Coordinates of N, CA and C in Angstrom, one line a residue:
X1 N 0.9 -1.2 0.0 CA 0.0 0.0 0.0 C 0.9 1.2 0.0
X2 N 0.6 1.9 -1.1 CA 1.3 3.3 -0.6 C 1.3 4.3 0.1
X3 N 2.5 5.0 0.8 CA 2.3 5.4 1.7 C 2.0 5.0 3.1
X4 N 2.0 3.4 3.3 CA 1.7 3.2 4.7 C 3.3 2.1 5.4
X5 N 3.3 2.6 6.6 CA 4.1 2.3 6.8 C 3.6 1.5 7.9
X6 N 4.8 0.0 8.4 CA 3.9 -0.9 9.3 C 5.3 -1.0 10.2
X7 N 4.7 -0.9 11.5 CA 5.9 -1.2 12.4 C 5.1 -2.1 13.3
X8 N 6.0 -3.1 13.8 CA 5.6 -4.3 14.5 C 6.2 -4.2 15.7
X9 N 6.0 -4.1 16.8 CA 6.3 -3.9 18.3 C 7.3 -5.2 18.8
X10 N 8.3 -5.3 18.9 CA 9.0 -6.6 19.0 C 9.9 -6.3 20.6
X11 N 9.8 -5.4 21.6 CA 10.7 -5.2 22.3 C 10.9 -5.4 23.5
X12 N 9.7 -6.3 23.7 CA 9.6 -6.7 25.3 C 10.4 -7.6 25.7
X13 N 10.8 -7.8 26.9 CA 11.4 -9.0 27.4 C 10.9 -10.3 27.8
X14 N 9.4 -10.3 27.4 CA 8.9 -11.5 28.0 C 8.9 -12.4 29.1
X15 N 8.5 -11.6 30.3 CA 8.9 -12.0 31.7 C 8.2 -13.2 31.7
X16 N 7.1 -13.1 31.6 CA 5.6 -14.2 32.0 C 6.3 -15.3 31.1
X17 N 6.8 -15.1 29.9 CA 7.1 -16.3 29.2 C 8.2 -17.0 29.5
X18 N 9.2 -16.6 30.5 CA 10.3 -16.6 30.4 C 11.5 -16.6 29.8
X19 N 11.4 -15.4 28.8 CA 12.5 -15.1 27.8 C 12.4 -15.7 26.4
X20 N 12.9 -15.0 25.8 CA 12.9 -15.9 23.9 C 11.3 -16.1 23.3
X21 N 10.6 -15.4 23.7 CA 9.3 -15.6 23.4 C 9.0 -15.7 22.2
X22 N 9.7 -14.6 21.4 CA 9.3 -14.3 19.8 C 10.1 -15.8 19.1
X23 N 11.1 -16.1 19.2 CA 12.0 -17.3 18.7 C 11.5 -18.4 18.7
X24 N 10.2 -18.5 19.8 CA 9.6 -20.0 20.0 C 8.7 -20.8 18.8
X25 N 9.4 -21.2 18.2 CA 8.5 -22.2 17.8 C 6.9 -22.1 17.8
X26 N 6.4 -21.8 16.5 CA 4.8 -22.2 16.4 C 4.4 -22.4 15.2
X27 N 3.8 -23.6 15.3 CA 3.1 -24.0 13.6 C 3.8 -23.9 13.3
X28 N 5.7 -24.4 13.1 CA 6.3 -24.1 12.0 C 7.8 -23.0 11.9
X29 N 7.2 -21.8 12.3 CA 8.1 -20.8 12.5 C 8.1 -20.3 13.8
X30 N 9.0 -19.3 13.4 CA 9.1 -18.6 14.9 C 7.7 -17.8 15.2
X31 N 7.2 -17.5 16.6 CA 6.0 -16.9 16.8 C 6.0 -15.5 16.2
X32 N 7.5 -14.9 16.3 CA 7.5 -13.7 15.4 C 7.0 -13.1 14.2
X33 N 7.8 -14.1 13.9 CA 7.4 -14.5 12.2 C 6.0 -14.5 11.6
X34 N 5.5 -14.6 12.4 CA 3.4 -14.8 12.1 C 3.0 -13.3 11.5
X35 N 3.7 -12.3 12.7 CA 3.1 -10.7 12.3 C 3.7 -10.8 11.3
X36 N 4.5 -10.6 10.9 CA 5.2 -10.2 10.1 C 5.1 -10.8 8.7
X37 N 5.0 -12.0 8.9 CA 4.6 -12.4 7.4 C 3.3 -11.9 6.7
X38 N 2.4 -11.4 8.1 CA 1.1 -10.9 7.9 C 0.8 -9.7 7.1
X39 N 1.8 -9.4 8.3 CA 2.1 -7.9 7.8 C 2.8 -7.2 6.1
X40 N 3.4 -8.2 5.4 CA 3.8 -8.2 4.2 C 2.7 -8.8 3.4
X41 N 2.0 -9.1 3.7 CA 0.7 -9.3 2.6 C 0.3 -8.1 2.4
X42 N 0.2 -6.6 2.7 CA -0.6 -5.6 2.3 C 0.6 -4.5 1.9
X43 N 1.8 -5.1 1.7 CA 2.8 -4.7 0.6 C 3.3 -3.7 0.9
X44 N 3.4 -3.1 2.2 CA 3.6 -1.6 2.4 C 5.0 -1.2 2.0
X45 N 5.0 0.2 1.6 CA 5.7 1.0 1.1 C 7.0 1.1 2.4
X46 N 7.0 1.0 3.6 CA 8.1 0.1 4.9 C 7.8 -0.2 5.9
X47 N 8.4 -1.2 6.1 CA 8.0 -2.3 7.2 C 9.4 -2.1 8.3
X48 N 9.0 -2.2 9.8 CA 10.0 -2.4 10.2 C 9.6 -3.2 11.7
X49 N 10.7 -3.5 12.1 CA 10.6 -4.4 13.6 C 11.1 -3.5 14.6
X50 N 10.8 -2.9 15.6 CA 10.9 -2.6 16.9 C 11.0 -3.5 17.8
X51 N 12.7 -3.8 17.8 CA 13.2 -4.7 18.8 C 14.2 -4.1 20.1
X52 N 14.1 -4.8 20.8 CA 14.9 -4.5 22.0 C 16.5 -5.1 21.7
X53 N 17.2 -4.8 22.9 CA 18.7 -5.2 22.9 C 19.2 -6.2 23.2
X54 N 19.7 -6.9 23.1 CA 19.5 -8.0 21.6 C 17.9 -8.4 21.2
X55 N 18.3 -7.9 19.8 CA 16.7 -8.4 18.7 C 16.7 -10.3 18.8
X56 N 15.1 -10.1 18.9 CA 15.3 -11.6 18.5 C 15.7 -12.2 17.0
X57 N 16.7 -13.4 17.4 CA 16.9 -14.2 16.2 C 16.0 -13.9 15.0
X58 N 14.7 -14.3 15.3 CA 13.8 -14.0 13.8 C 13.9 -12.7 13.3
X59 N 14.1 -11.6 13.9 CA 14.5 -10.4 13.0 C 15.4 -9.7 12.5
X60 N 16.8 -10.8 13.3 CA 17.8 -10.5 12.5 C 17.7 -10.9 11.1
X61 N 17.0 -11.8 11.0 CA 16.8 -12.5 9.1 C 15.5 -12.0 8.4
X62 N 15.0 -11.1 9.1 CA 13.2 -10.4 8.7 C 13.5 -9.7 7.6
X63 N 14.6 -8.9 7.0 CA 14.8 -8.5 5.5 C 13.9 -7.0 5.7
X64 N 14.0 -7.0 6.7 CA 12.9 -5.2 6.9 C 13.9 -4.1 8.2
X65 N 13.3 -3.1 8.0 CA 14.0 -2.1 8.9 C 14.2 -2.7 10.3
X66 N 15.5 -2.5 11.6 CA 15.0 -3.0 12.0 C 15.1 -1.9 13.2
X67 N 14.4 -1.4 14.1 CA 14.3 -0.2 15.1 C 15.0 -0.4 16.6
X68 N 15.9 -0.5 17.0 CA 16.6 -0.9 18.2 C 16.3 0.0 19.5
X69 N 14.8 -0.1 19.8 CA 14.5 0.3 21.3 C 15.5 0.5 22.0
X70 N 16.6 1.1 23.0 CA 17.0 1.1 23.7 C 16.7 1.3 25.3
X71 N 15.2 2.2 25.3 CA 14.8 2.6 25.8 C 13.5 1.1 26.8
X72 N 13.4 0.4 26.0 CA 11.8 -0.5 25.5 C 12.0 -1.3 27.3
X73 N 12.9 -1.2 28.6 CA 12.3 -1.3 29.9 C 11.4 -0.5 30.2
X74 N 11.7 1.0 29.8 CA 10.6 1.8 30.1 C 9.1 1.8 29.7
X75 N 9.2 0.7 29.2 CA 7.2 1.1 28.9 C 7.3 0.8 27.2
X76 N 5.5 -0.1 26.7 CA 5.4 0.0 25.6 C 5.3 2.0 24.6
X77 N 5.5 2.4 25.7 CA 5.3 3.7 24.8 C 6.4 4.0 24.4
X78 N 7.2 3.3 24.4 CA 8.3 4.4 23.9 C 9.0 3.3 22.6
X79 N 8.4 2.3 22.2 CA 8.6 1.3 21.2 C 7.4 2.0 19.7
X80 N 6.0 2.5 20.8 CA 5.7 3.5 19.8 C 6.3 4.8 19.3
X81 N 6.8 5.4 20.5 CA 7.5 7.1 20.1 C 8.2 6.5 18.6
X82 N 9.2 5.5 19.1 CA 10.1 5.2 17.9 C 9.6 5.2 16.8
X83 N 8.6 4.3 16.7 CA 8.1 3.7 15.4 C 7.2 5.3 14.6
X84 N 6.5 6.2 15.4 CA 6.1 7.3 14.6 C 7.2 8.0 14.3
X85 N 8.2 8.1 15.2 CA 9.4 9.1 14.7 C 10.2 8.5 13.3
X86 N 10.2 6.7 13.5 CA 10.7 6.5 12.4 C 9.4 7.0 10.9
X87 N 8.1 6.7 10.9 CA 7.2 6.6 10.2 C 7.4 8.2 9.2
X88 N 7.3 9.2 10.2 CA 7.8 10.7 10.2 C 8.5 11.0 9.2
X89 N 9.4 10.6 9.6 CA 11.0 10.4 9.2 C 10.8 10.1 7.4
X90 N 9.8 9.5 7.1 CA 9.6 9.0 5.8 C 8.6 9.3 5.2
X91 N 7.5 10.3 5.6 CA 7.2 11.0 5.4 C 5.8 10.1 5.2
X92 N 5.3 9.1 5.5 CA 4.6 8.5 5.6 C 3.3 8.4 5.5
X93 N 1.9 8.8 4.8 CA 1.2 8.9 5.1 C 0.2 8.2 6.1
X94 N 0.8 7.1 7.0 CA 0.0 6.5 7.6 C 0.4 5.4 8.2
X95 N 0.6 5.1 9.5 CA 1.4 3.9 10.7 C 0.5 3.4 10.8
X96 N 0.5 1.4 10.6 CA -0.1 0.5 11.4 C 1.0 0.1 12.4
X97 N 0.4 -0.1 13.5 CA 1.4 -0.6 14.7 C 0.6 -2.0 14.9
X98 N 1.5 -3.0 14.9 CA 1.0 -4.1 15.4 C 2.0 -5.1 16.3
X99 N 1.4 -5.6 17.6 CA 2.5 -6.2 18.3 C 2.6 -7.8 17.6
X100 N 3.9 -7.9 18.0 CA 4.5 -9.5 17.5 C 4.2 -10.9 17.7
X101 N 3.2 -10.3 19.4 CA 3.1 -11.5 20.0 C 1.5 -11.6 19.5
X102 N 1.0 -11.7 18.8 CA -0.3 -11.8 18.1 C -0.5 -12.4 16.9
X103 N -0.2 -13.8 16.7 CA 0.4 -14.6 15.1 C -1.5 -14.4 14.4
X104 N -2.8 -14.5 15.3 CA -4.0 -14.5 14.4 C -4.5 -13.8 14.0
X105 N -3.7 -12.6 13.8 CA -4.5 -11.0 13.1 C -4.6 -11.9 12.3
X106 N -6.0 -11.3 11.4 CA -5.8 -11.3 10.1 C -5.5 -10.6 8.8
X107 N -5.1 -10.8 7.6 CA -4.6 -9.9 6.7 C -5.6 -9.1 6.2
X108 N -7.1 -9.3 6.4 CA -7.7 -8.7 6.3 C -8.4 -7.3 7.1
X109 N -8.0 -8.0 8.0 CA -8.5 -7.0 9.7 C -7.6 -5.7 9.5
X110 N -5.9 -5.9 9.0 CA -4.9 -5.2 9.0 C -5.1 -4.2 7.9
X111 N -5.9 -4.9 6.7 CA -6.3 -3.8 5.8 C -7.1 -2.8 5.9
X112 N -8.4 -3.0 6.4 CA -9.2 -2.8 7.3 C -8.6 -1.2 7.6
X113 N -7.6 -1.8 8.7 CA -7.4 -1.0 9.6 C -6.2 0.4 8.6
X114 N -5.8 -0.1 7.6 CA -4.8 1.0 7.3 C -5.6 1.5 6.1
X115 N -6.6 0.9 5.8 CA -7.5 1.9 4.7 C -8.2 3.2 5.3
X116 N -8.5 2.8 6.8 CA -8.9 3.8 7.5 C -8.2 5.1 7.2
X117 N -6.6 4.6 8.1 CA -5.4 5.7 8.1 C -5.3 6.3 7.0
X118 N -5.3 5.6 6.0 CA -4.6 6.2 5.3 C -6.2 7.2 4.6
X119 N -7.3 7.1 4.8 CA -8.3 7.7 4.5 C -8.4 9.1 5.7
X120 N -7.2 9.1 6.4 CA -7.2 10.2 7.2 C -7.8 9.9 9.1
X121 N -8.5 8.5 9.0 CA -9.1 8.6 9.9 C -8.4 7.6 10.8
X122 N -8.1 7.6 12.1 CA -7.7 6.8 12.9 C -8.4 5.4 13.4
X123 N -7.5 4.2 13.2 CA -8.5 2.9 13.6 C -7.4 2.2 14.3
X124 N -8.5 1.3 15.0 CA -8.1 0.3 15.7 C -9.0 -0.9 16.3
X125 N -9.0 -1.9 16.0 CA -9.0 -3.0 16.7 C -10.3 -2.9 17.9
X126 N -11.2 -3.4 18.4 CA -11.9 -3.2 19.5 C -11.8 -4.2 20.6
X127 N -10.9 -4.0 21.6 CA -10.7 -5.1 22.5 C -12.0 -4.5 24.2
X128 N -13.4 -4.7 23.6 CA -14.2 -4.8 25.0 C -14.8 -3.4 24.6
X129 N -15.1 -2.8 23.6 CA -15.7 -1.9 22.9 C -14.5 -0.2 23.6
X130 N -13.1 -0.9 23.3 CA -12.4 0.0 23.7 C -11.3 0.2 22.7
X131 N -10.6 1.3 21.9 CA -9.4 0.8 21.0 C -8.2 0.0 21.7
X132 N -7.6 -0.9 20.7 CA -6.3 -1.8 21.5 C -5.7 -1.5 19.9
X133 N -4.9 -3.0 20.4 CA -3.6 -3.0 18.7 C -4.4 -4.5 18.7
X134 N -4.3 -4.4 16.7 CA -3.5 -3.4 16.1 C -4.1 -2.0 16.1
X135 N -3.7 -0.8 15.4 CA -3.7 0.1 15.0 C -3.6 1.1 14.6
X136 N -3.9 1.6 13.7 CA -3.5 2.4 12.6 C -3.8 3.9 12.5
X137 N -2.9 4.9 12.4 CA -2.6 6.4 12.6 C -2.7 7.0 11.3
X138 N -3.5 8.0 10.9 CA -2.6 9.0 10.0 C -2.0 9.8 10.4
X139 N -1.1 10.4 9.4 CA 0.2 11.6 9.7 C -0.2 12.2 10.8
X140 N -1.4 13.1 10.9 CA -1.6 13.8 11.5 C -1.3 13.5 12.7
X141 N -1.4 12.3 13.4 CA -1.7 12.0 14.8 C 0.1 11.3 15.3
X142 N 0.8 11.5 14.3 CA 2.5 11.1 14.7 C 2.9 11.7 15.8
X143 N 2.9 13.1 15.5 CA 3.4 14.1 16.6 C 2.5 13.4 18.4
X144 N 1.6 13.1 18.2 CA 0.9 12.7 19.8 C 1.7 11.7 19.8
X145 N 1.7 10.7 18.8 CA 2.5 9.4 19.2 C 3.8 9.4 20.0
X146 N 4.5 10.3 19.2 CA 6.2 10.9 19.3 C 6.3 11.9 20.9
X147 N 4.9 12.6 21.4 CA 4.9 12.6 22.6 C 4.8 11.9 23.7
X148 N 4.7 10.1 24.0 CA 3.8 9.3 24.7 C 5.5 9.3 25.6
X149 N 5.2 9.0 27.1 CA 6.5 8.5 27.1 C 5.6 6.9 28.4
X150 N 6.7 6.9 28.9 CA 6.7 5.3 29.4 C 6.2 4.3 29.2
X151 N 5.1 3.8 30.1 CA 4.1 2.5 29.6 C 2.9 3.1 28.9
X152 N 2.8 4.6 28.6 CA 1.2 4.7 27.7 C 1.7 4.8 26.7
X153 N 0.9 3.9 26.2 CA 0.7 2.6 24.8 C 0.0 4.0 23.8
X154 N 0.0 3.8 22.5 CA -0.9 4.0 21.9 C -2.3 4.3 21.7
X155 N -2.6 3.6 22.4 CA -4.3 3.2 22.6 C -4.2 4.5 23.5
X156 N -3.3 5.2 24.2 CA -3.9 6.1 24.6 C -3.9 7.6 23.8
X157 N -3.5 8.0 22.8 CA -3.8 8.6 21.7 C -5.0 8.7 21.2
X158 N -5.3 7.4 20.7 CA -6.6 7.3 20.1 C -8.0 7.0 21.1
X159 N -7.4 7.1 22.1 CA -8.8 7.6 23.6 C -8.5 9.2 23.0
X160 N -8.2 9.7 22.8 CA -8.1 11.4 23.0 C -8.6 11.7 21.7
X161 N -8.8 10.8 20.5 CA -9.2 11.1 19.4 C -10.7 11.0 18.8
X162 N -11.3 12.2 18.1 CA -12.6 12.0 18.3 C -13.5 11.1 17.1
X163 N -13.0 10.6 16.5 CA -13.3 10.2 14.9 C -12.5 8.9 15.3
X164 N -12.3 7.8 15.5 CA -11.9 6.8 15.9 C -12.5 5.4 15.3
X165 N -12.2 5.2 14.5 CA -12.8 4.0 13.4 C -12.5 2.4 14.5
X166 N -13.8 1.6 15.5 CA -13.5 0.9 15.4 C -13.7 -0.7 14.6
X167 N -13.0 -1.3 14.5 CA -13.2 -2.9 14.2 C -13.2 -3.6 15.0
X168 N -14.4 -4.7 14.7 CA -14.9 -5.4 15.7 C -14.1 -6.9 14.9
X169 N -13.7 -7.8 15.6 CA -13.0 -8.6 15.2 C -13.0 -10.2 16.3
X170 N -13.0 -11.3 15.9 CA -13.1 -12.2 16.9 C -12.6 -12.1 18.0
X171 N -12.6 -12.8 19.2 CA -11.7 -12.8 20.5 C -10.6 -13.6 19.9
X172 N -10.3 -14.5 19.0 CA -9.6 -15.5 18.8 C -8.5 -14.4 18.0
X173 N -8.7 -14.0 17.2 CA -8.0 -13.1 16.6 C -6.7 -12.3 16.9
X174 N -7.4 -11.8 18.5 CA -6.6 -10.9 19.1 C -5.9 -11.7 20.7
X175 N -6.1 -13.2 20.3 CA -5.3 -13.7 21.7 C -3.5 -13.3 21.0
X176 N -3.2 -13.5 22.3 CA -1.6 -13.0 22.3 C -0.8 -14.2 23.1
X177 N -0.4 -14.5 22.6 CA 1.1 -15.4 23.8 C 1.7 -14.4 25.3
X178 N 1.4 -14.9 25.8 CA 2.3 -14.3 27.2 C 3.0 -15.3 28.2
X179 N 2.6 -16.7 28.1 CA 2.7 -18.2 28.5 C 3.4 -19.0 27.6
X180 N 3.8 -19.7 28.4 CA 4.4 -21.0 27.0 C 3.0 -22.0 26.4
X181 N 2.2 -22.0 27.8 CA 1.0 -23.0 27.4 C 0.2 -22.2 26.5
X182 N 0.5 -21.1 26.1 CA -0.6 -20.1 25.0 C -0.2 -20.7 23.6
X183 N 1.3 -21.4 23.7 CA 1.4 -21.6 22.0 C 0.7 -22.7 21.6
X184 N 0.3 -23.7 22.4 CA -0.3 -25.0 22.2 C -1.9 -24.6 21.6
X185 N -2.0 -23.7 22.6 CA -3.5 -23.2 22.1 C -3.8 -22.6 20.8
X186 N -3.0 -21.4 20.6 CA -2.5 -21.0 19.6 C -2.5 -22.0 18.4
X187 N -1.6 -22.9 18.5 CA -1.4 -23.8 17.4 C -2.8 -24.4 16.8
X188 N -3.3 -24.8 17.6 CA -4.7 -25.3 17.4 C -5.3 -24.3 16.5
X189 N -5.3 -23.1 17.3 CA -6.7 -22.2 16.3 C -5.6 -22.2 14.9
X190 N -3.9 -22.4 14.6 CA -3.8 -22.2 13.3 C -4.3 -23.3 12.6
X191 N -4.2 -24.9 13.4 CA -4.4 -26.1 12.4 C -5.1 -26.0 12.1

């Protein structure tokens, strides 16, 4: 898509899972690997990974930008600041942010969500008739991003936003790995 730019949230340390979370094994590949391959189905004009210090294995070979959080103890917000500043940076007409640990988006949901942006209007995802990730920004709304600092996320942006496109989307869709026992389940809804 042109003009849209897609950054994938890759920077946590995965306490709950106990480390290497993105690297583990699912259906096949790494759990990383799921956004991401997802995320290149809607062709965007750049893609990149927001990883922490040391990136995971799977995004040293991801073939896309890769954003080196230094900051990413302090809070998901500042894995966003990055990703608008990079988005910015390129003059972008429009950020999907989507985290890594989420292999069942689907490529459609993602489109969805960046036809909004890039139509000027902000979307995201409805987790409990509230915005979550993924989610998708136009230009306009970079600079709030680029101001978030510690653990407010995104989603707190688009609470301040009045035109707010959401999508309603399965619960299954938006489960996330945080456990090791999540990938088993996981696996299932891929087979």
């Amino acid at each position: 898509m042109s003009g849209l730019a897609i950054a994938i949230l890759a920077a946590g340390k995965a306490r709950r899972f106990g480390g290497g979370k993105l690297d583990a094994p699912l259906a096949g590949k790494p759990l990383g690997r799921w956004a991401l391959d997802t995320a290149r189905v809607l062709a965007p004009e750049r893609l990149a990974l927001v990883v922490g210090d040391p990136a995971p294995q799977f995004a040293r070979e991801a073939g896309c930008d890769l954003l080196v959080n230094h900051r990413a103890a302090e809070g998901l917000g500042t894995s966003a600041v990055l990703a608008a500043g990079w988005a910015a940076e390129s003059a972008s007409d429009a950020l999907l942010v989507l985290l890594a640990d989420m292999p069942l988006v689907a490529p459609e949901t993602l489109e969805r969500l960046a036809g909004a942006a890039l139509a000027g209007l902000p979307a995201a995802v409805a987790h409990s008739g509230r915005p979550g990730a993924p989610a998708a920004f136009p230009a306009r709304l970079f600079p709030a991003l680029q101001a978030l600092t510690g653990d407010a996320g995104a989603a707190q942006v688009l609470r301040g936003a009045p035109d707010v496109l959401l999508i309603e989307t399965s619960a299954n869709e938006l489960r996330d790995v945080d456990r090791p026992e999540d990938l088993s389940e996981i696996a299932a809804l891929l087979g």
